[in-house]
CSV table of C-alpha atoms in Angstrom, one decimal:
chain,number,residue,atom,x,y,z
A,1,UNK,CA,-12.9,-4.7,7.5
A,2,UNK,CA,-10.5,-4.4,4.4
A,3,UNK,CA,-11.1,-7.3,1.9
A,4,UNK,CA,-7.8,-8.4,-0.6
A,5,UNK,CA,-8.1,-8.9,-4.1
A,6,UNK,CA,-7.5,-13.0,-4.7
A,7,UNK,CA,-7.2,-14.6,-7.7
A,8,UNK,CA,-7.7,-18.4,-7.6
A,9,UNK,CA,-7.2,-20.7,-10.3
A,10,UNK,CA,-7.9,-24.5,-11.4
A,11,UNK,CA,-4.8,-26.5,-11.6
A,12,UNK,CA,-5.3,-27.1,-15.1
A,13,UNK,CA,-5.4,-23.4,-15.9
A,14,UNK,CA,-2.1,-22.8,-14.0
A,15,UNK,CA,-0.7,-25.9,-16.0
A,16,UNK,CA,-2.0,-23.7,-19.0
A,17,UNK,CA,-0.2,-20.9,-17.7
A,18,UNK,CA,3.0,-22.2,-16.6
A,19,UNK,CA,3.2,-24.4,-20.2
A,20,UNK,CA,2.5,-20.9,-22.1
A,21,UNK,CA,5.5,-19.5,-20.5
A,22,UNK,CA,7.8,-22.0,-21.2
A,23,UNK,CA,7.0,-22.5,-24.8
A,24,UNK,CA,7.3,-18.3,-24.6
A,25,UNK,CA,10.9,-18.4,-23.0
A,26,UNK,CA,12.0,-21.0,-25.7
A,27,UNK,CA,10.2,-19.3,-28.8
A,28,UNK,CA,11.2,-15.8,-29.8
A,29,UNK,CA,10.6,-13.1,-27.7
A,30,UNK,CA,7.0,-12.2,-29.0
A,31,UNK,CA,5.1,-9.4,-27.6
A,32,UNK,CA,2.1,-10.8,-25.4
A,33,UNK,CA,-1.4,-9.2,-26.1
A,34,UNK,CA,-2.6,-7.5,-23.0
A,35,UNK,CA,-5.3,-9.7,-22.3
A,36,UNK,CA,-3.3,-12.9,-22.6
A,37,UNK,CA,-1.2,-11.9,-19.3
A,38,UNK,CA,-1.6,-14.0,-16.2
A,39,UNK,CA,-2.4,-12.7,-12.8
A,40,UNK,CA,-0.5,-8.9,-12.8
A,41,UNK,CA,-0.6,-5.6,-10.8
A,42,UNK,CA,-0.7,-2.9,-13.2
A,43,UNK,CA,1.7,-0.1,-12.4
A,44,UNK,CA,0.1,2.7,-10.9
A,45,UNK,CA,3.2,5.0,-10.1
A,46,UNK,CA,2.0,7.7,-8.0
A,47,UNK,CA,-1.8,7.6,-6.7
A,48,UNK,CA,-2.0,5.7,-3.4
A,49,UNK,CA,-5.9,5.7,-3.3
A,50,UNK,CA,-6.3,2.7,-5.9
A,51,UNK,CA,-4.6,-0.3,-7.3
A,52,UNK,CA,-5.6,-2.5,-10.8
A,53,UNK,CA,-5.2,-6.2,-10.9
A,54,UNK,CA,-5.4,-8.6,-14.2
A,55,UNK,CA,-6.6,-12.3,-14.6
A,56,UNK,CA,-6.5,-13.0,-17.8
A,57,UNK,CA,-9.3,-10.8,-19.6
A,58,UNK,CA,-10.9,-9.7,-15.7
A,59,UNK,CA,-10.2,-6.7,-14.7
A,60,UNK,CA,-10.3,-5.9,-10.7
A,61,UNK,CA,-9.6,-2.2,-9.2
A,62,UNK,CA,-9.6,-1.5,-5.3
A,63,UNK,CA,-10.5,1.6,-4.0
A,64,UNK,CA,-8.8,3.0,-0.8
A,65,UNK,CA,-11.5,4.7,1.2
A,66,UNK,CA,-11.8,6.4,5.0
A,67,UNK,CA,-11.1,4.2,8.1
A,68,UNK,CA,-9.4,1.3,6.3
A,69,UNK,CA,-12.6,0.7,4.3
A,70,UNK,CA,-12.0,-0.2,0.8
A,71,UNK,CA,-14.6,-0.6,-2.6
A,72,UNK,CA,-14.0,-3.4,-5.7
A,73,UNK,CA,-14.7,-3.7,-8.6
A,74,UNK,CA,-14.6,-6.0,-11.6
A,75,UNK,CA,-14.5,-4.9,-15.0
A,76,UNK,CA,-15.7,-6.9,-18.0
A,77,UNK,CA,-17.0,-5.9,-21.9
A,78,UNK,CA,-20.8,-6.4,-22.2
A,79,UNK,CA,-21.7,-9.4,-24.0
A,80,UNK,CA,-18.3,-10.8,-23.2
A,81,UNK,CA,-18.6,-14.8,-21.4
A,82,UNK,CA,-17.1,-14.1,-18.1
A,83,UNK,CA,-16.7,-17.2,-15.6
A,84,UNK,CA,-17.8,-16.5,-12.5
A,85,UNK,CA,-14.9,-14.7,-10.5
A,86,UNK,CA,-13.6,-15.9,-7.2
A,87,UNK,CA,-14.1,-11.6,-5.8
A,88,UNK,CA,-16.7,-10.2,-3.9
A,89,UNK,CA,-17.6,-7.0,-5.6
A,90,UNK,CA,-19.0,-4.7,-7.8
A,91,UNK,CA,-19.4,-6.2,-11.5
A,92,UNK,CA,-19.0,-3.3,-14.1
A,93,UNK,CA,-20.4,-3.8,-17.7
A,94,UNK,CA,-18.2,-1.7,-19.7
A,95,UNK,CA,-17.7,0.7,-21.2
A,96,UNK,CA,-20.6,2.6,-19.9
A,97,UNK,CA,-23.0,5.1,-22.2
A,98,UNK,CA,-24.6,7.6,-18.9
A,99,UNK,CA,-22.5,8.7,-16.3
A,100,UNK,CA,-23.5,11.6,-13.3
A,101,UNK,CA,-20.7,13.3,-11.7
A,102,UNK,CA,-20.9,15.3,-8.9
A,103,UNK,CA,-17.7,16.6,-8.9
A,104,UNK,CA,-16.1,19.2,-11.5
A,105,UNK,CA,-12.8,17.2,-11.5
A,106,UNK,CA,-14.3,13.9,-12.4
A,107,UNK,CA,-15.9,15.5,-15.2
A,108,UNK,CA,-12.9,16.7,-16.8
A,109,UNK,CA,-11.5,13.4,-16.3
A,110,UNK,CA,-14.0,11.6,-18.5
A,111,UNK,CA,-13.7,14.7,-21.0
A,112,UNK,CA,-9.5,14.0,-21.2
A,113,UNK,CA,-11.0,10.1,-22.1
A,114,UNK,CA,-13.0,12.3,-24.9
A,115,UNK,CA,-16.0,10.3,-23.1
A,116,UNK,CA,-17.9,13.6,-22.2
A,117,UNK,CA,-20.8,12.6,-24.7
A,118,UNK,CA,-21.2,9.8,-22.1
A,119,UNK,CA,-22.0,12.3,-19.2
A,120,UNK,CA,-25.9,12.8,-18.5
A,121,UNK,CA,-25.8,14.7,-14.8
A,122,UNK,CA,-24.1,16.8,-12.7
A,123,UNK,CA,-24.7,18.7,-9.4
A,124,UNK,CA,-25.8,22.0,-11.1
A,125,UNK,CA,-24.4,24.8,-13.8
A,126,UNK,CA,-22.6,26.8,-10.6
A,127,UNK,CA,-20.7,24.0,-10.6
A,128,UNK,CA,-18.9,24.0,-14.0
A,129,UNK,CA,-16.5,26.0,-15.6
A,130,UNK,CA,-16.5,24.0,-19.1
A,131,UNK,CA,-18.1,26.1,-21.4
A,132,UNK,CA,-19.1,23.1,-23.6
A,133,UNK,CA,-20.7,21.4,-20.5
A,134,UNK,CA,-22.4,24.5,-19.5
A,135,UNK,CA,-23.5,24.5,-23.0
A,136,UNK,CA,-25.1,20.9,-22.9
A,137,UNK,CA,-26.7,22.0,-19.7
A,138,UNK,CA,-28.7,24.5,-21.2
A,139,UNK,CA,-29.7,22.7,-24.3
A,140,UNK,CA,-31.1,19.9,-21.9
A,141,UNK,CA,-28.3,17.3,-23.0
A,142,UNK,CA,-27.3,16.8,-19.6
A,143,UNK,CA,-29.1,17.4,-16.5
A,144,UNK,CA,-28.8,19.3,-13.2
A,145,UNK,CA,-29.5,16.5,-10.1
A,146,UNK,CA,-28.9,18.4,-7.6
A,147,UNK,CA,-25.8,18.5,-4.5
A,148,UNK,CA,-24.9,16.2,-2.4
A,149,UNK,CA,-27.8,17.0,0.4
A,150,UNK,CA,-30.4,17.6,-2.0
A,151,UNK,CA,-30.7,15.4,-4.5
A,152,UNK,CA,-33.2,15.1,-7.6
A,153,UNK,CA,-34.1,11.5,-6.6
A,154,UNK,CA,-36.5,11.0,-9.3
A,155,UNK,CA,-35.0,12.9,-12.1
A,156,UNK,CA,-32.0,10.7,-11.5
A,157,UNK,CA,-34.5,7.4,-11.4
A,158,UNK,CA,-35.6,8.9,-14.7
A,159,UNK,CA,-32.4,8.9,-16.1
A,160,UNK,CA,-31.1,5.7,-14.6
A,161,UNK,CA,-27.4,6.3,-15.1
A,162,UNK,CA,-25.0,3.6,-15.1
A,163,UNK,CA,-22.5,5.0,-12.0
A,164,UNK,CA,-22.7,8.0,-10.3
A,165,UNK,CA,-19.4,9.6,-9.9
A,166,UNK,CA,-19.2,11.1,-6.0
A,167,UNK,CA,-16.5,12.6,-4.2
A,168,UNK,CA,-15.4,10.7,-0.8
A,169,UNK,CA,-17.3,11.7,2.2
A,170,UNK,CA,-19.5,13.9,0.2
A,171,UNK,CA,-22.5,11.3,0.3
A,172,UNK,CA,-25.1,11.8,3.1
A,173,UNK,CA,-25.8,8.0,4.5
A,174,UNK,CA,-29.2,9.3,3.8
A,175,UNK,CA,-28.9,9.7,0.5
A,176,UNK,CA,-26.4,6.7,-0.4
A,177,UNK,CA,-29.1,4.3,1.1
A,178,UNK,CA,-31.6,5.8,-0.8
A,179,UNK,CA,-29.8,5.5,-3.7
A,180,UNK,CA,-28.8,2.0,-3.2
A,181,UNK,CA,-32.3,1.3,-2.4
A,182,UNK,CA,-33.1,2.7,-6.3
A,183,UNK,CA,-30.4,0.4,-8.1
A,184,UNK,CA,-28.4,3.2,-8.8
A,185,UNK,CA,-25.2,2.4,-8.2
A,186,UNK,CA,-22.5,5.7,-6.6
A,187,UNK,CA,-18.6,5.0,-6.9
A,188,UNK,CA,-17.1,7.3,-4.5
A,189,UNK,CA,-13.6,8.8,-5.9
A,190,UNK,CA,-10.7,9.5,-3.2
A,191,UNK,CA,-8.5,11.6,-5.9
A,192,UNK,CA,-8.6,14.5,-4.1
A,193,UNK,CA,-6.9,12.9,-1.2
A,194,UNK,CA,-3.6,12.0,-3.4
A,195,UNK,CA,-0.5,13.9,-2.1
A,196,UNK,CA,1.3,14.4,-5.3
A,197,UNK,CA,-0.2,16.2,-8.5
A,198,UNK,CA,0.3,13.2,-10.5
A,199,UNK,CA,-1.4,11.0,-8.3
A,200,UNK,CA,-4.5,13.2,-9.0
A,201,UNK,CA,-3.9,13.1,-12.4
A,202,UNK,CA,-2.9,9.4,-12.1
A,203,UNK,CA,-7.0,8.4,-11.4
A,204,UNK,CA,-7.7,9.0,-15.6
A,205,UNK,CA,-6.5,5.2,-15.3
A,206,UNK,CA,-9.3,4.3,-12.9
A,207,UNK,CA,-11.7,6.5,-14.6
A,208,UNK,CA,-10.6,4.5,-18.0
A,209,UNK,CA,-11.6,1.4,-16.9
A,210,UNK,CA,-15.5,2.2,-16.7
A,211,UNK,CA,-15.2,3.6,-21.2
A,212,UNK,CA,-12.2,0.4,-21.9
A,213,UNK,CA,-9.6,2.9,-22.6
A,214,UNK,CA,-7.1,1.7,-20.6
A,215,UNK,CA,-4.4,2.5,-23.5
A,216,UNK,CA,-5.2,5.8,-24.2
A,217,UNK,CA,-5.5,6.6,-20.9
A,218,UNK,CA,-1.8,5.3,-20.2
A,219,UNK,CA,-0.4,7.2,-23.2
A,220,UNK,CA,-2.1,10.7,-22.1
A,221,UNK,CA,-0.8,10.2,-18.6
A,222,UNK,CA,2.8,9.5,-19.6
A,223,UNK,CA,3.0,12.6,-22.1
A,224,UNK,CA,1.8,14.9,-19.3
A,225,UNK,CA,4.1,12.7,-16.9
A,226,UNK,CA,6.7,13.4,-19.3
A,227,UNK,CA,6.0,17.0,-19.3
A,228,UNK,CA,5.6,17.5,-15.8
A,229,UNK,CA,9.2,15.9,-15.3
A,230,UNK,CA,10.8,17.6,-17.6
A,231,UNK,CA,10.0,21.0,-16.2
A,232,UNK,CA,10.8,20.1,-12.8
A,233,UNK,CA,14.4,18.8,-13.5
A,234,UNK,CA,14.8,22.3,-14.8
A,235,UNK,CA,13.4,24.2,-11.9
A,236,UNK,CA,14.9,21.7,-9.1
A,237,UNK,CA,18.4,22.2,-10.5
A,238,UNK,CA,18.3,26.3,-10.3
A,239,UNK,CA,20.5,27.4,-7.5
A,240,UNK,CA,18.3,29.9,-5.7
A,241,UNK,CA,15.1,28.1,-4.0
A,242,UNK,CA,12.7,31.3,-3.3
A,243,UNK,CA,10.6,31.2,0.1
A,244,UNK,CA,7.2,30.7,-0.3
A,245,UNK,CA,3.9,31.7,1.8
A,246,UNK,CA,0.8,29.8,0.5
A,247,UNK,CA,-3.0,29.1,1.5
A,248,UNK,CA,-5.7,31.0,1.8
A,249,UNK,CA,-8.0,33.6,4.6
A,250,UNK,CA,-10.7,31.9,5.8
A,251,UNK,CA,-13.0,33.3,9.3
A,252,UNK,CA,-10.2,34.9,10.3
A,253,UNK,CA,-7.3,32.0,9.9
A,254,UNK,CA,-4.7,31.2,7.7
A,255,UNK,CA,-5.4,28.0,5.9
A,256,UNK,CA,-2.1,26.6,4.7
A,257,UNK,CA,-1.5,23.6,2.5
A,258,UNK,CA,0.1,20.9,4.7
A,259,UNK,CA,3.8,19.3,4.2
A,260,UNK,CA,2.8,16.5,2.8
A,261,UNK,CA,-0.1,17.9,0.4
A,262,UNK,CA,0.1,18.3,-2.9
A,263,UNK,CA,0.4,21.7,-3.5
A,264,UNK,CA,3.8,21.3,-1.6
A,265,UNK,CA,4.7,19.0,-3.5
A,266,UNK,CA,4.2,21.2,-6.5
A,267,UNK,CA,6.1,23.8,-5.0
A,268,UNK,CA,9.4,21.6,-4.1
A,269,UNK,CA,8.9,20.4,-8.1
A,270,UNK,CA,8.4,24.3,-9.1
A,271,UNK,CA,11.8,24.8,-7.2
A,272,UNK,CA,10.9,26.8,-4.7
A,273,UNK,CA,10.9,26.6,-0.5
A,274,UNK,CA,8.1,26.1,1.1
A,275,UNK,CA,7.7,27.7,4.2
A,276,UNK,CA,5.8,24.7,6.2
A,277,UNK,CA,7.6,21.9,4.4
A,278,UNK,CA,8.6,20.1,7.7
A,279,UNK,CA,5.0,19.8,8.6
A,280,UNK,CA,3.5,16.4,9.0
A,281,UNK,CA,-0.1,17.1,7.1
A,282,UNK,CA,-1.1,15.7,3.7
A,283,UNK,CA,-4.3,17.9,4.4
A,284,UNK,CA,-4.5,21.6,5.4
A,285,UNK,CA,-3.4,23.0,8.4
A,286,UNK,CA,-5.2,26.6,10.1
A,287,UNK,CA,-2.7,29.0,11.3
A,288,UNK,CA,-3.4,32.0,13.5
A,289,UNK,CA,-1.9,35.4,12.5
A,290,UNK,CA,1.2,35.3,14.7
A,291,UNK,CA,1.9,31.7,12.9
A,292,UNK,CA,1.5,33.3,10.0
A,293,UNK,CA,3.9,36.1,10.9
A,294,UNK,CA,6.6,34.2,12.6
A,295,UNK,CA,7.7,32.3,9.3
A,296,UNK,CA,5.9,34.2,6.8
A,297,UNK,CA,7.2,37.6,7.2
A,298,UNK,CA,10.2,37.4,5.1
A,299,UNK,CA,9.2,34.9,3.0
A,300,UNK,CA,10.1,35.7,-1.0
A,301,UNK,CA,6.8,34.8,-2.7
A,302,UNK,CA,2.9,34.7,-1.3
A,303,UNK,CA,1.0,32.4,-3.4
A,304,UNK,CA,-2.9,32.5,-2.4
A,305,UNK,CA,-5.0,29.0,-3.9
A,306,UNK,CA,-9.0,29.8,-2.8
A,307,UNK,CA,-12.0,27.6,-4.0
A,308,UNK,CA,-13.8,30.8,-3.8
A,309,UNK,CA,-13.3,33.5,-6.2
A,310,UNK,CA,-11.7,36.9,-4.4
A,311,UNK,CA,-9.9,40.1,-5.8
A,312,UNK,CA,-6.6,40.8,-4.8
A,313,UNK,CA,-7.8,43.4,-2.4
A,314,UNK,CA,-10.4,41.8,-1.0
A,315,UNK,CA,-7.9,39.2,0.4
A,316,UNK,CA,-5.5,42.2,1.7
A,317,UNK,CA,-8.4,43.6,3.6
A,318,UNK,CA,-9.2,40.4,5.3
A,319,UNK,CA,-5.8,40.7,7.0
A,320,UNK,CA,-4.2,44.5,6.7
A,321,UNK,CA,-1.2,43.4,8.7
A,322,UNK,CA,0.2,41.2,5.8
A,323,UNK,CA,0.8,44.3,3.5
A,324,UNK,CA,4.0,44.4,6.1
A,325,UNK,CA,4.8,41.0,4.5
A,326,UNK,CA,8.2,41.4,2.6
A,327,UNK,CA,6.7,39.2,-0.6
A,328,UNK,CA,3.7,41.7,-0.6
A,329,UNK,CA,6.1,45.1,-0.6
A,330,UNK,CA,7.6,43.6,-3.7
A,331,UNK,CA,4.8,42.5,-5.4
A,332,UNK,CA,5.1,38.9,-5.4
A,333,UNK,CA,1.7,38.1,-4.6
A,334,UNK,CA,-0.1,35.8,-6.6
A,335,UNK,CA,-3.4,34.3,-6.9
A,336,UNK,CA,-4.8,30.9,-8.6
A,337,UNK,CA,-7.7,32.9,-10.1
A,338,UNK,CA,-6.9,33.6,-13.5
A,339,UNK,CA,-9.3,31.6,-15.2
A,340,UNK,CA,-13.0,32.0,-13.2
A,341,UNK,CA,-15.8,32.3,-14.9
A,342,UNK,CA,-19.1,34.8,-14.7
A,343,UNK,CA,-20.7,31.9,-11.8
A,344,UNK,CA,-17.3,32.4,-9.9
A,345,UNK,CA,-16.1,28.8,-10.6
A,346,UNK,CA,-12.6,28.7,-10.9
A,347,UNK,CA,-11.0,26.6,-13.4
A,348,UNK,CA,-7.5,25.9,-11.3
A,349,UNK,CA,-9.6,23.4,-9.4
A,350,UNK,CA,-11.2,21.7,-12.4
A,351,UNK,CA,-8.9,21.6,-15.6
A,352,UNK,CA,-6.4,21.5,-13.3
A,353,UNK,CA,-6.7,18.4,-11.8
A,354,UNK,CA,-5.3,17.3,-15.2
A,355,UNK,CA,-3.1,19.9,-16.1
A,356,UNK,CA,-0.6,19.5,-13.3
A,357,UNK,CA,2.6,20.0,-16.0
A,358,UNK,CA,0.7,23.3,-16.5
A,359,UNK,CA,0.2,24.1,-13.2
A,360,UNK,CA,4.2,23.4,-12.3
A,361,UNK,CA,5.2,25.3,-15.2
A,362,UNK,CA,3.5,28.5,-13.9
A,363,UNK,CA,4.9,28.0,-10.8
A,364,UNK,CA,8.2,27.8,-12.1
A,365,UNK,CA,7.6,30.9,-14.3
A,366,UNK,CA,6.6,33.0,-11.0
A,367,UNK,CA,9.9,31.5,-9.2
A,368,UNK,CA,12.3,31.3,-12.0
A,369,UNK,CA,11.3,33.5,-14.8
A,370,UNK,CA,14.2,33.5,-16.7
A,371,UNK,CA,13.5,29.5,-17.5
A,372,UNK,CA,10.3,29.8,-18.7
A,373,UNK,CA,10.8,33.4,-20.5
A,374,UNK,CA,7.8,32.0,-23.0
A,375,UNK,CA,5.7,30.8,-21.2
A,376,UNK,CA,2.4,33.2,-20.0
A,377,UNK,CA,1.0,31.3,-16.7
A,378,UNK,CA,-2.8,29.9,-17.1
A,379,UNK,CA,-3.9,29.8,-13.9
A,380,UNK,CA,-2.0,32.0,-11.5
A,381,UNK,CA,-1.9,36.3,-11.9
């Protein structure tokens, strides 16, 4: 059952309230501090997955889950008098000093909040493709708890973190009850669900709230918001949209990013057409080869995006037939694996989740090279 976010107030309070504003409107015109504004949604522009509400100096965030379900939570500063609030949820002393996360995104999340000193767990090295985290791994500095179905339950008791950062859907009930059971409290994450690049990226505002750096976290994501527009008023505006093939082989189906995902979202922004655009899915859709073939044949580019790493080769011989493909002939196959490190993590799906103005711009240096004559993609080769 979804529970709403409700703010009630004494009548003397919204006396208070209504009096500051008229004094306000018949004073000068003098900047408010943040904390002194009433009841207010703060603009979240693009993620769909979460929404922030103000009262004053509370601070309450909803988290869209599965099946309706939704998570709250209430923010305040340690040591701060809070009254008691009129919300059923999760109350969050912030900012917090020991995180886990057990998911490589999240972590770079908190690292773009320069809060990564604050991180003492994650699933395991294999995990990682930050070369400083891998280097705090092996000095001991932070600790490997284990995955998802396998859990170090009393290394993390040991540890006693104040969150533990989890992916939606990746928790066992198992191990959520068992956790819950321990005081250790999990915030599941949705981000990865987000249908446009810079709703992923957009979640550095949720992820702020837990270290009270809602302000830098607003001014990072406008510069790369900034960024990420710029470039794709340039590439939307070029006359020629190239065809595009993209997904990935996997048991013998093509696995192709839905219409409504965000990698085709990235592509319509990188100026290019996407080949399954007028499909329905915000996920992944699986494709036999004569799917494949019937649009893909002639397409202009064939842009492969794998969570495993895989040479070029190795996905040609998984399916010979596409060498026929008119985007392979010319040698306008890419690959998202430019950055992977000696483990086989690849860095597309970690620094990437907040690097989607990087990201677009390779994209638009593949399909429009003679915009971006400078520029030497990072994460596609």
């Amino acid at each position: 059952m979804k529970r709403h976010i409700k703010f009630i107030a004494s009548n003397n309070v919204k006396a208070f309230y209504i009096l500051a504003i008229l004094l306000t409107s018949i004073s000068c015109n003098k900047p408010q501090d943040e904390t002194d504004k009433s009841h207010s949604e703060i603009n979240i522009r693009y993620a769909e997955r979460f929404v922030v509400e103000t009262n004053g100096n509370e601070i309450a965030a909803t988290v869209k889950l599965e099946a309706g379900q939704e998570q709250q939570y209430i923010f305040h500063k340690k040591d701060s008098i809070q009254e008691k609030s009129s919300i059923t949820a999760s109350n969050i002393e912030v900012p917090l000093e020991k995180v886990v996360c057990l998911a490589s995104p999240h972590i770079c999340l908190i690292n773009s909040l320069q809060e990564t000193d604050k991180i003492i767990g994650l699933e395991d090295y294999k995990s990682v493709y930050n070369p400083a985290i891998l280097d705090k791994v092996r000095s001991g500095q932070i600790h490997e708890v284990g995955n998802y179905d396998q859990l170090n339950l009393e290394l993390l008791v040991n540890i006693h973190p104040d969150a533990i950062f989890e992916s939606v859907s990746s928790m066992s009930g198992r191990n959520a009850g068992q956790l819950e059971n321990l005081a250790l409290r999990t915030i599941a994450i949705p981000a990865h669900f987000e249908t446009h690049p810079l709703g992923r990226l957009e979640w550095i505002k949720f992820f702020a709230l837990f270290f009270d750096k809602r302000q830098y976290a607003d001014s990072l994501f406008t510069a790369i918001e900034s960024s990420y527009l710029h470039t794709s008023q340039l590439t939307r505006s070029a006359a020629h949209k190239p065809t595009v093939v993209a997904g990935y082989f996997s048991k013998g189906v093509w696995v192709a990013p839905g219409g409504k995902s965000y990698f085709a979202q990235l592509l319509k922004d990188a100026g290019a057409d996407y080949i399954w655009k007028d499909d329905s899915t915000s996920g992944n859709i699986k494709l036999n080869y004569e799917q494949l073939l019937s649009k893909g044949l002639e397409a202009d580019y064939f842009i492969n995006i794998q969570m495993i790493f895989k040479e070029r080769e190795q996905v040609l011989n998984e399916m010979p037939e596409i060498r026929s493909f008119k985007s392979i002939r010319n040698n306008n196959f890419y690959m998202n694996n430019a950055m992977v490190n000696a483990f086989g993590k690849n860095n597309y799906w970690e620094q990437g989740f907040v690097e989607p103005q990087v990201i677009l711009k390779d994209l638009g240096r593949i399909f429009h090279p003679e915009l971006f004559p400078d520029h030497t993609p990072v994460y596609f080769k």
